[in-house]
Amino acid sequence: MSGVVAIKSNDSVVQKLFYSLSSIQHRGQDSAGINISDGSHLYRVKAMGLVNEVFNDNNLKYHDGKIGIGHVRSAPEGCNRDYNVEPLLSFVKDNELSIAHDGNLINYYGLKSKEENNGMVFHTQTDSELILFLIARYFEGDIVKAVRRAMEDIKGAYSCVLCMPDKIVGFRDYNGIRPLMIGFDDENVVIASENAAIEILDIDNYRDVKAGEIVVVDKDGIKSYPMDEKASYKSCIFEYVYTARPDANIENTNAYMFRRRSGELLYDQAPVEADLVCPVPDSGTPSAIGFSQRSGIPFAAGLVKNRYMGRTFIKSNQKERELAVRLKLNPQKSVIDGKRIVLVDDSIVRGTTSEKLIERIRKAGAKEVHLRVTSPPFINPCYYGVDTPDKDKLIAAKMSIDDIRKKIGADSLEFLSLENILKLTNNPDNYCTACFTGSYPVVKEKI
């Protein structure tokens, strides 16, 4: 998973990029980078780490300009390397071009192998490099034509921002799988993964970049190049379940209201007698509030979160995830001792973290633990930018719900049904639910 930002401003963008990237830090915690134009050339600062660890006054003071892009990244397992840190930079026909990408190409390996057989040497393990290479290949002075031709070659999910010395460009795949937005005021134009990166600059005027749309921002303003006839929306429903911030407004749906309402529907679907409703913070909190309000069971903070820990779902390997859960969440014995607990979480992927958490809650004295999950069973891997494991590592793909319940040690276990989760969207047909159904909008190539 990644987050992208591009800004063109009437004044310096350095601090603005820092603030915008910080506001979408949840989308990527392994590395961060920016690329800034002084009007003639691009200057890059990037490294492993969080935004506030990578950037400081010393490494930013020599790089100033009114155009720039930024990126935060959570790397897939085995790819957390410094040479994969974005934005990437290339030189083509006396032009400089930089890219930052959120998503995943499903035909990456086939295209990469073809180019390698023709003598191409790649310098990263990222599909972002392939996108940049194709745009550079097709660039003959018109960046829109180059991007459009590259979009004809690549398949999968991609929400990208480009930086050239005199402009920024944003483009989104024809299914609009990963989010991308554009906002502006009298001083700034911002293209970003989520509205938080726009609103942090006190800009309230924004919209989604359409599926298949290319937007160019230069000295002449904003130009849009839509491709509505090829668009077939399949936005990622997991953005609302987990990935996005609660204040994200993606495709006219608010993530917080989606999550709170999912808790209400989950109680209607699977009521339970209990003493307290406790969320697995933070993404489970709005749903737990909804469950509590609908059921009348009191809401309580049974798990205390270490605010200095990142998101456990996107750690690079299982050992890190298990350690992160222990460091991040601590059961509060004074709250849950002797109580029947409804534990509300957003998803179960591998199951091991749920098992460890329930075990610790029981050690803290809970009489019963009833797990309620505000998404359907995760039975298929995502090929579009959410780093989920192979199908044989997805617990719901191998076990029945009751077997999962026994494995994780819950007294009862219920998942929100697919029918109910789709009730939370404005247009159910416009969402990708492949992780729940196996119905992929773009079929992955066979290697």
Tab-separated table of C-alpha atoms in Angstrom:
chain	number	residue	atom	x	y	z
A	1	MET	CA	0.000	0.000	0.000
A	2	SER	CA	1.118	3.534	-0.686
A	3	GLY	CA	0.047	7.146	-0.551
A	4	VAL	CA	0.818	9.788	-3.172
A	5	VAL	CA	0.733	13.587	-3.233
A	6	ALA	CA	1.463	16.167	-5.925
A	7	ILE	CA	1.339	19.917	-5.347
A	8	LYS	CA	1.676	22.979	-7.559
A	9	SER	CA	1.634	26.235	-5.604
A	10	ASN	CA	2.218	29.938	-5.949
A	11	ASP	CA	4.878	29.629	-3.253
A	12	SER	CA	7.143	26.934	-1.763
A	13	VAL	CA	5.772	23.376	-1.672
A	14	VAL	CA	8.366	21.852	0.683
A	15	GLN	CA	6.423	22.237	3.931
A	16	LYS	CA	3.137	21.578	2.153
A	17	LEU	CA	4.400	18.234	0.872
A	18	PHE	CA	5.598	17.395	4.381
A	19	TYR	CA	2.194	18.155	5.900
A	20	SER	CA	0.259	16.365	3.171
A	21	LEU	CA	2.423	13.248	3.346
A	22	SER	CA	2.162	13.238	7.139
A	23	SER	CA	-1.633	13.225	6.854
A	24	ILE	CA	-1.563	10.004	4.791
A	25	GLN	CA	1.218	8.301	6.751
A	26	HIS	CA	-1.221	5.456	7.512
A	27	ARG	CA	-1.002	4.361	3.869
A	28	GLY	CA	2.709	3.588	4.119
A	29	GLN	CA	5.189	3.414	6.980
A	30	ASP	CA	8.329	1.851	5.518
A	31	SER	CA	9.667	4.742	3.454
A	32	ALA	CA	8.981	8.283	2.295
A	33	GLY	CA	10.245	10.555	-0.433
A	34	ILE	CA	9.672	13.825	-2.254
A	35	ASN	CA	10.794	15.250	-5.574
A	36	ILE	CA	10.762	19.025	-6.037
A	37	SER	CA	11.210	21.143	-9.144
A	38	ASP	CA	13.015	24.484	-9.073
A	39	GLY	CA	11.507	25.252	-12.467
A	40	SER	CA	14.354	23.695	-14.431
A	41	HIS	CA	15.436	20.544	-12.620
A	42	LEU	CA	14.090	17.981	-10.144
A	43	TYR	CA	15.653	17.410	-6.727
A	44	ARG	CA	14.888	14.342	-4.672
A	45	VAL	CA	15.017	13.473	-0.966
A	46	LYS	CA	13.967	9.961	0.057
A	47	ALA	CA	14.843	7.301	2.623
A	48	MET	CA	13.530	4.432	4.696
A	49	GLY	CA	11.371	5.494	7.633
A	50	LEU	CA	8.387	7.633	8.568
A	51	VAL	CA	7.816	11.092	7.127
A	52	ASN	CA	9.046	12.882	10.250
A	53	GLU	CA	12.137	10.644	10.330
A	54	VAL	CA	13.080	11.070	6.682
A	55	PHE	CA	12.703	14.827	6.302
A	56	ASN	CA	14.388	17.553	8.336
A	57	ASP	CA	15.598	21.110	7.957
A	58	ASN	CA	19.065	19.972	6.883
A	59	ASN	CA	18.016	17.779	3.950
A	60	LEU	CA	15.210	20.067	2.791
A	61	LYS	CA	16.731	23.525	3.059
A	62	TYR	CA	18.577	23.237	-0.264
A	63	HIS	CA	15.540	22.006	-2.153
A	64	ASP	CA	12.822	24.522	-2.806
A	65	GLY	CA	10.319	25.048	-5.559
A	66	LYS	CA	6.687	25.546	-6.429
A	67	ILE	CA	6.087	22.085	-7.909
A	68	GLY	CA	6.627	18.694	-6.284
A	69	ILE	CA	5.396	15.186	-5.563
A	70	GLY	CA	5.668	12.866	-2.574
A	71	HIS	CA	5.205	9.224	-1.651
A	72	VAL	CA	4.826	7.012	1.429
A	73	ARG	CA	5.139	3.250	1.059
A	74	SER	CA	4.523	0.020	2.899
A	75	ALA	CA	6.604	-2.549	1.094
A	76	PRO	CA	5.515	-6.090	0.261
A	77	GLU	CA	7.343	-8.798	2.174
A	78	GLY	CA	10.895	-9.124	0.858
A	79	CYS	CA	10.848	-5.780	-0.978
A	80	ASN	CA	11.597	-3.379	1.862
A	81	ARG	CA	14.811	-2.077	0.318
A	82	ASP	CA	16.234	1.411	-0.020
A	83	TYR	CA	16.475	1.142	-3.802
A	84	ASN	CA	12.679	0.691	-3.990
A	85	VAL	CA	11.899	3.983	-2.252
A	86	GLU	CA	9.824	6.386	-4.362
A	87	PRO	CA	9.457	8.810	-6.074
A	88	LEU	CA	11.522	7.347	-8.903
A	89	LEU	CA	13.379	9.620	-11.300
A	90	SER	CA	14.224	9.269	-14.983
A	91	PHE	CA	15.691	11.322	-17.813
A	92	VAL	CA	14.230	11.240	-21.303
A	93	LYS	CA	14.843	13.388	-24.377
A	94	ASP	CA	16.319	16.279	-22.366
A	95	ASN	CA	13.439	16.098	-19.878
A	96	GLU	CA	13.312	15.010	-16.255
A	97	LEU	CA	10.394	12.889	-15.105
A	98	SER	CA	9.496	11.541	-11.670
A	99	ILE	CA	6.711	9.183	-10.574
A	100	ALA	CA	4.984	8.070	-7.379
A	101	HIS	CA	2.499	5.194	-7.554
A	102	ASP	CA	-0.169	3.562	-5.399
A	103	GLY	CA	-1.437	0.217	-6.636
A	104	ASN	CA	-0.168	-2.933	-8.272
A	105	LEU	CA	0.152	-4.050	-11.890
A	106	ILE	CA	-1.099	-7.578	-12.522
A	107	ASN	CA	0.855	-7.894	-15.792
A	108	TYR	CA	4.087	-6.504	-14.334
A	109	TYR	CA	6.128	-9.692	-14.534
A	110	GLY	CA	5.133	-10.427	-18.112
A	111	LEU	CA	5.966	-6.900	-19.290
A	112	LYS	CA	9.159	-6.829	-17.252
A	113	SER	CA	10.327	-10.165	-18.670
A	114	LYS	CA	9.641	-8.960	-22.199
A	115	GLU	CA	11.717	-5.822	-21.685
A	116	GLU	CA	14.536	-7.743	-20.006
A	117	ASN	CA	14.670	-10.089	-22.993
A	118	ASN	CA	15.152	-6.971	-25.123
A	119	GLY	CA	18.085	-5.850	-22.979
A	120	MET	CA	16.343	-3.579	-20.477
A	121	VAL	CA	17.986	-3.448	-17.029
A	122	PHE	CA	15.738	-2.622	-14.062
A	123	HIS	CA	17.070	-0.933	-10.947
A	124	THR	CA	14.204	-1.589	-8.523
A	125	GLN	CA	11.702	-4.334	-7.649
A	126	THR	CA	8.745	-1.997	-8.186
A	127	ASP	CA	6.172	-1.915	-10.939
A	128	SER	CA	6.387	1.871	-10.633
A	129	GLU	CA	9.685	1.692	-12.513
A	130	LEU	CA	7.997	-0.124	-15.385
A	131	ILE	CA	5.275	2.548	-15.594
A	132	LEU	CA	7.928	5.272	-15.641
A	133	PHE	CA	9.915	3.401	-18.289
A	134	LEU	CA	6.896	3.050	-20.568
A	135	ILE	CA	5.949	6.717	-20.242
A	136	ALA	CA	9.526	7.702	-21.019
A	137	ARG	CA	9.553	5.395	-24.039
A	138	TYR	CA	6.392	6.931	-25.469
A	139	PHE	CA	7.231	10.542	-24.626
A	140	GLU	CA	7.631	12.684	-27.744
A	141	GLY	CA	6.902	16.048	-26.153
A	142	ASP	CA	3.253	15.401	-25.200
A	143	ILE	CA	3.018	13.913	-21.702
A	144	VAL	CA	-0.707	13.145	-22.027
A	145	LYS	CA	-0.151	11.014	-25.118
A	146	ALA	CA	2.760	9.245	-23.431
A	147	VAL	CA	0.737	8.464	-20.300
A	148	ARG	CA	-2.259	7.315	-22.341
A	149	ARG	CA	-0.120	4.942	-24.389
A	150	ALA	CA	1.445	3.538	-21.238
A	151	MET	CA	-2.040	3.042	-19.783
A	152	GLU	CA	-2.892	0.880	-22.790
A	153	ASP	CA	-0.017	-1.469	-21.905
A	154	ILE	CA	-0.368	-1.796	-18.145
A	155	LYS	CA	-3.168	-3.641	-16.351
A	156	GLY	CA	-4.272	-3.562	-12.733
A	157	ALA	CA	-4.496	-0.813	-10.155
A	158	TYR	CA	-2.564	2.417	-10.454
A	159	SER	CA	-3.150	5.863	-9.050
A	160	CYS	CA	-0.071	7.839	-10.011
A	161	VAL	CA	1.388	11.312	-9.816
A	162	LEU	CA	4.126	12.572	-12.101
A	163	CYS	CA	6.415	15.555	-11.715
A	164	MET	CA	8.185	17.386	-14.527
A	165	PRO	CA	10.093	20.650	-14.119
A	166	ASP	CA	7.070	22.679	-15.232
A	167	LYS	CA	4.025	20.568	-14.308
A	168	ILE	CA	2.417	17.838	-12.254
A	169	VAL	CA	0.264	15.074	-13.698
A	170	GLY	CA	-2.140	12.635	-12.061
A	171	PHE	CA	-3.763	9.576	-13.615
A	172	ARG	CA	-5.921	6.680	-12.435
A	173	ASP	CA	-6.584	3.230	-13.895
A	174	TYR	CA	-9.726	2.510	-15.895
A	175	ASN	CA	-11.367	0.714	-12.955
A	176	GLY	CA	-10.506	3.407	-10.398
A	177	ILE	CA	-9.426	0.701	-7.958
A	178	ARG	CA	-7.173	2.812	-5.740
A	179	PRO	CA	-8.342	6.304	-4.727
A	180	LEU	CA	-7.036	9.560	-6.182
A	181	MET	CA	-8.370	13.097	-5.670
A	182	ILE	CA	-7.690	16.608	-6.894
A	183	GLY	CA	-8.366	19.810	-4.967
A	184	PHE	CA	-7.525	23.448	-5.441
A	185	ASP	CA	-7.859	27.003	-4.169
A	186	ASP	CA	-6.453	30.335	-5.345
A	187	GLU	CA	-2.917	29.398	-4.296
A	188	ASN	CA	-2.563	25.627	-4.675
A	189	VAL	CA	-3.533	22.564	-6.678
A	190	VAL	CA	-3.149	19.213	-4.910
A	191	ILE	CA	-3.512	15.677	-6.260
A	192	ALA	CA	-3.506	13.060	-3.505
A	193	SER	CA	-4.634	9.608	-2.404
A	194	GLU	CA	-7.054	10.943	0.216
A	195	ASN	CA	-8.805	14.218	0.980
A	196	ALA	CA	-6.901	14.578	4.291
A	197	ALA	CA	-3.785	15.474	2.292
A	198	ILE	CA	-5.774	18.246	0.603
A	199	GLU	CA	-7.728	19.484	3.603
A	200	ILE	CA	-4.548	19.811	5.701
A	201	LEU	CA	-3.693	22.739	3.414
A	202	ASP	CA	-7.089	24.312	4.201
A	203	ILE	CA	-8.539	23.361	0.814
A	204	ASP	CA	-12.169	22.217	0.885
A	205	ASN	CA	-12.800	22.147	-2.862
A	206	TYR	CA	-11.879	18.681	-4.141
A	207	ARG	CA	-13.210	15.775	-6.198
A	208	ASP	CA	-12.258	12.235	-7.161
A	209	VAL	CA	-10.094	11.855	-10.228
A	210	LYS	CA	-12.265	9.774	-12.539
A	211	ALA	CA	-11.377	6.236	-13.548
A	212	GLY	CA	-9.157	6.502	-16.619
A	213	GLU	CA	-8.753	10.271	-16.257
A	214	ILE	CA	-5.479	12.164	-16.721
A	215	VAL	CA	-5.148	15.594	-15.106
A	216	VAL	CA	-2.350	18.032	-15.937
A	217	VAL	CA	-1.525	21.061	-13.795
A	218	ASP	CA	0.846	23.674	-15.213
A	219	LYS	CA	1.143	27.446	-15.640
A	220	ASP	CA	-2.077	27.451	-17.646
A	221	GLY	CA	-4.127	25.836	-14.867
A	222	ILE	CA	-5.833	22.443	-14.609
A	223	LYS	CA	-6.608	20.401	-17.709
A	224	SER	CA	-8.620	17.196	-17.593
A	225	TYR	CA	-8.414	14.371	-20.122
A	226	PRO	CA	-11.159	11.875	-19.199
A	227	MET	CA	-11.789	8.525	-20.832
A	228	ASP	CA	-15.331	7.842	-19.658
A	229	GLU	CA	-16.117	5.404	-22.448
A	230	LYS	CA	-13.415	3.011	-21.223
A	231	ALA	CA	-14.065	3.452	-17.500
A	232	SER	CA	-15.653	0.609	-15.547
A	233	TYR	CA	-15.590	1.476	-11.859
A	234	LYS	CA	-14.450	-1.179	-9.413
A	235	SER	CA	-13.182	0.860	-6.481
A	236	CYS	CA	-11.622	-1.068	-3.599
A	237	ILE	CA	-14.211	-1.651	-0.864
A	238	PHE	CA	-11.419	-2.466	1.593
A	239	GLU	CA	-10.481	1.227	1.588
A	240	TYR	CA	-13.588	1.839	3.704
A	241	VAL	CA	-13.108	-1.264	5.847
A	242	TYR	CA	-9.495	-0.613	6.811
A	243	THR	CA	-7.110	1.274	4.553
A	244	ALA	CA	-8.407	4.852	4.454
A	245	ARG	CA	-8.569	7.343	7.300
A	246	PRO	CA	-11.997	7.608	8.955
A	247	ASP	CA	-12.421	11.094	7.491
A	248	ALA	CA	-11.798	9.901	3.931
A	249	ASN	CA	-14.521	10.746	1.404
A	250	ILE	CA	-13.943	8.369	-1.501
A	251	GLU	CA	-16.439	8.140	-4.359
A	252	ASN	CA	-19.029	10.046	-2.299
A	253	THR	CA	-18.840	7.620	0.622
A	254	ASN	CA	-17.412	8.607	4.010
A	255	ALA	CA	-15.237	5.953	5.654
A	256	TYR	CA	-16.319	6.772	9.220
A	257	MET	CA	-20.031	6.545	8.425
A	258	PHE	CA	-19.394	3.326	6.465
A	259	ARG	CA	-17.664	1.778	9.475
A	260	ARG	CA	-20.178	2.959	12.043
A	261	ARG	CA	-23.095	1.733	9.962
A	262	SER	CA	-21.341	-1.617	9.435
A	263	GLY	CA	-21.366	-2.086	13.209
A	264	GLU	CA	-25.088	-1.409	13.308
A	265	LEU	CA	-25.793	-3.905	10.533
A	266	LEU	CA	-23.546	-6.476	12.168
A	267	TYR	CA	-25.568	-6.356	15.379
A	268	ASP	CA	-28.792	-6.723	13.383
A	269	GLN	CA	-27.267	-9.719	11.623
A	270	ALA	CA	-25.587	-11.353	14.631
A	271	PRO	CA	-26.912	-10.108	18.007
A	272	VAL	CA	-25.264	-11.298	21.197
A	273	GLU	CA	-25.733	-10.881	24.948
A	274	ALA	CA	-22.722	-9.220	26.531
A	275	ASP	CA	-21.597	-6.660	29.096
A	276	LEU	CA	-19.271	-4.501	27.000
A	277	VAL	CA	-18.479	-3.711	23.359
A	278	CYS	CA	-14.721	-3.191	22.872
A	279	PRO	CA	-13.083	-2.170	19.599
A	280	VAL	CA	-9.766	-3.291	18.194
A	281	PRO	CA	-8.491	0.264	17.685
A	282	ASP	CA	-8.343	2.258	15.550
A	283	SER	CA	-10.144	0.986	12.463
A	284	GLY	CA	-12.552	-1.071	14.590
A	285	THR	CA	-13.608	1.874	16.751
A	286	PRO	CA	-16.342	3.436	14.579
A	287	SER	CA	-17.874	-0.002	13.998
A	288	ALA	CA	-17.829	-0.771	17.710
A	289	ILE	CA	-19.603	2.528	18.361
A	290	GLY	CA	-22.294	1.545	15.862
A	291	PHE	CA	-22.616	-1.939	17.365
A	292	SER	CA	-22.911	-0.461	20.854
A	293	GLN	CA	-25.490	2.144	19.890
A	294	ARG	CA	-27.652	-0.357	18.024
A	295	SER	CA	-27.444	-3.051	20.727
A	296	GLY	CA	-27.565	-0.869	23.830
A	297	ILE	CA	-24.483	-2.698	25.179
A	298	PRO	CA	-22.082	-0.161	26.741
A	299	PHE	CA	-18.982	0.831	24.756
A	300	ALA	CA	-15.652	0.531	26.560
A	301	ALA	CA	-11.961	0.904	25.755
A	302	GLY	CA	-10.955	-2.612	26.729
A	303	LEU	CA	-7.760	-2.383	24.701
A	304	VAL	CA	-5.307	0.443	25.244
A	305	LYS	CA	-3.415	1.468	22.135
A	306	ASN	CA	0.188	2.557	22.025
A	307	ARG	CA	-0.152	5.629	19.792
A	308	TYR	CA	3.465	5.415	18.736
A	309	MET	CA	3.035	2.088	16.986
A	310	GLY	CA	2.068	1.812	13.339
A	311	ARG	CA	-0.533	-0.372	11.646
A	312	THR	CA	-0.044	-4.088	12.198
A	313	PHE	CA	-1.858	-5.338	9.085
A	314	ILE	CA	0.813	-3.877	6.811
A	315	LYS	CA	3.925	-5.076	8.607
A	316	SER	CA	6.257	-6.917	6.256
A	317	ASN	CA	6.123	-10.367	7.870
A	318	GLN	CA	4.135	-12.392	10.382
A	319	LYS	CA	6.740	-12.221	13.155
A	320	GLU	CA	6.706	-8.428	12.949
A	321	ARG	CA	2.888	-8.411	12.962
A	322	GLU	CA	2.684	-10.542	16.115
A	323	LEU	CA	5.264	-8.428	17.930
A	324	ALA	CA	3.522	-5.244	16.785
A	325	VAL	CA	0.187	-6.441	18.208
A	326	ARG	CA	1.762	-6.991	21.638
A	327	LEU	CA	3.464	-3.611	21.538
A	328	LYS	CA	0.451	-1.801	20.129
A	329	LEU	CA	-2.544	-3.197	22.060
A	330	ASN	CA	-2.725	-3.990	25.758
A	331	PRO	CA	-5.880	-5.403	27.421
A	332	GLN	CA	-7.151	-3.242	30.276
A	333	LYS	CA	-7.856	-5.688	33.129
A	334	SER	CA	-9.769	-3.131	35.209
A	335	VAL	CA	-12.277	-2.792	32.357
A	336	ILE	CA	-12.732	-6.340	31.097
A	337	ASP	CA	-12.135	-8.528	34.177
A	338	GLY	CA	-15.216	-10.669	34.783
A	339	LYS	CA	-17.074	-9.236	31.767
A	340	ARG	CA	-18.609	-10.773	28.654
A	341	ILE	CA	-16.875	-8.907	25.835
A	342	VAL	CA	-17.926	-8.232	22.261
A	343	LEU	CA	-14.675	-7.573	20.430
A	344	VAL	CA	-15.199	-5.663	17.163
A	345	ASP	CA	-12.521	-5.814	14.466
A	346	ASP	CA	-12.465	-4.838	10.801
A	347	SER	CA	-11.158	-8.085	9.290
A	348	ILE	CA	-9.445	-11.420	9.836
A	349	VAL	CA	-6.746	-12.176	7.295
A	350	ARG	CA	-4.288	-14.729	8.673
A	351	GLY	CA	-5.978	-15.241	12.041
A	352	THR	CA	-2.860	-15.452	14.192
A	353	THR	CA	-3.141	-11.885	15.510
A	354	SER	CA	-6.792	-12.453	16.481
A	355	GLU	CA	-5.798	-15.615	18.307
A	356	LYS	CA	-3.036	-13.874	20.258
A	357	LEU	CA	-5.285	-10.942	21.115
A	358	ILE	CA	-8.168	-13.091	22.385
A	359	GLU	CA	-5.721	-15.142	24.425
A	360	ARG	CA	-4.466	-11.989	26.142
A	361	ILE	CA	-8.011	-10.711	26.743
A	362	ARG	CA	-8.907	-13.962	28.457
A	363	LYS	CA	-5.766	-13.723	30.613
A	364	ALA	CA	-6.983	-10.261	31.650
A	365	GLY	CA	-10.100	-11.897	33.088
A	366	ALA	CA	-12.792	-11.760	30.391
A	367	LYS	CA	-15.525	-14.346	31.006
A	368	GLU	CA	-16.508	-14.565	27.343
A	369	VAL	CA	-15.093	-13.124	24.130
A	370	HIS	CA	-17.439	-12.775	21.143
A	371	LEU	CA	-15.659	-11.590	18.001
A	372	ARG	CA	-17.627	-9.575	15.457
A	373	VAL	CA	-15.912	-8.753	12.153
A	374	THR	CA	-17.234	-5.873	10.043
A	375	SER	CA	-16.301	-7.397	6.685
A	376	PRO	CA	-16.988	-10.754	5.020
A	377	PRO	CA	-14.430	-13.580	5.272
A	378	PHE	CA	-11.205	-12.746	3.438
A	379	ILE	CA	-10.884	-15.776	1.151
A	380	ASN	CA	-8.879	-14.466	-1.814
A	381	PRO	CA	-5.621	-12.530	-2.136
A	382	CYS	CA	-5.669	-8.960	-3.424
A	383	TYR	CA	-3.609	-8.311	-6.549
A	384	TYR	CA	-4.286	-4.579	-6.661
A	385	GLY	CA	-2.131	-3.044	-3.948
A	386	VAL	CA	-3.208	-4.482	-0.582
A	387	ASP	CA	-0.369	-6.757	0.511
A	388	THR	CA	-2.351	-9.856	1.475
A	389	PRO	CA	-0.753	-13.313	1.450
A	390	ASP	CA	-1.321	-16.200	-0.906
A	391	LYS	CA	-4.645	-17.987	-0.602
A	392	ASP	CA	-3.159	-20.870	1.382
A	393	LYS	CA	-2.265	-18.393	4.152
A	394	LEU	CA	-5.754	-16.876	4.375
A	395	ILE	CA	-7.472	-18.585	7.262
A	396	ALA	CA	-11.011	-18.181	5.873
A	397	ALA	CA	-9.968	-19.843	2.618
A	398	LYS	CA	-9.012	-22.996	4.493
A	399	MET	CA	-11.397	-23.216	7.431
A	400	SER	CA	-15.093	-22.877	8.179
A	401	ILE	CA	-16.259	-20.018	10.383
A	402	ASP	CA	-16.772	-22.384	13.299
A	403	ASP	CA	-13.303	-23.882	12.827
A	404	ILE	CA	-11.858	-20.360	12.791
A	405	ARG	CA	-13.755	-19.614	15.985
A	406	LYS	CA	-12.222	-22.635	17.682
A	407	LYS	CA	-8.756	-21.830	16.351
A	408	ILE	CA	-8.738	-18.236	17.636
A	409	GLY	CA	-10.464	-19.129	20.907
A	410	ALA	CA	-13.638	-17.030	20.608
A	411	ASP	CA	-16.952	-17.986	22.208
A	412	SER	CA	-18.701	-16.876	19.024
A	413	LEU	CA	-17.603	-15.443	15.693
A	414	GLU	CA	-19.614	-13.630	13.031
A	415	PHE	CA	-18.595	-11.810	9.857
A	416	LEU	CA	-20.635	-9.062	8.206
A	417	SER	CA	-22.284	-10.583	5.146
A	418	LEU	CA	-21.458	-9.498	1.622
A	419	GLU	CA	-25.098	-8.447	1.175
A	420	ASN	CA	-24.880	-6.135	4.182
A	421	ILE	CA	-21.516	-4.602	3.343
A	422	LEU	CA	-22.757	-3.717	-0.130
A	423	LYS	CA	-25.719	-1.900	1.453
A	424	LEU	CA	-23.192	0.615	2.760
A	425	THR	CA	-22.130	1.754	-0.729
A	426	ASN	CA	-23.811	4.186	-3.079
A	427	ASN	CA	-23.607	1.817	-6.048
A	428	PRO	CA	-22.718	-1.813	-5.202
A	429	ASP	CA	-21.799	-2.647	-8.806
A	430	ASN	CA	-18.997	-0.053	-8.728
A	431	TYR	CA	-16.861	-1.804	-6.127
A	432	CYS	CA	-14.233	-4.512	-6.225
A	433	THR	CA	-15.053	-7.277	-3.730
A	434	ALA	CA	-12.591	-9.835	-5.077
A	435	CYS	CA	-11.049	-10.464	-1.659
A	436	PHE	CA	-14.479	-11.684	-0.496
A	437	THR	CA	-15.866	-13.225	-3.690
A	438	GLY	CA	-12.988	-14.088	-6.027
A	439	SER	CA	-14.558	-11.982	-8.776
A	440	TYR	CA	-11.574	-9.982	-10.023
A	441	PRO	CA	-12.249	-6.951	-12.256
A	442	VAL	CA	-8.927	-7.503	-14.046
A	443	VAL	CA	-7.652	-11.056	-14.263
A	444	LYS	CA	-4.121	-11.654	-13.031
A	445	GLU	CA	-1.690	-13.058	-15.560
A	446	LYS	CA	-0.380	-16.592	-15.119
A	447	ILE	CA	3.368	-16.769	-14.729
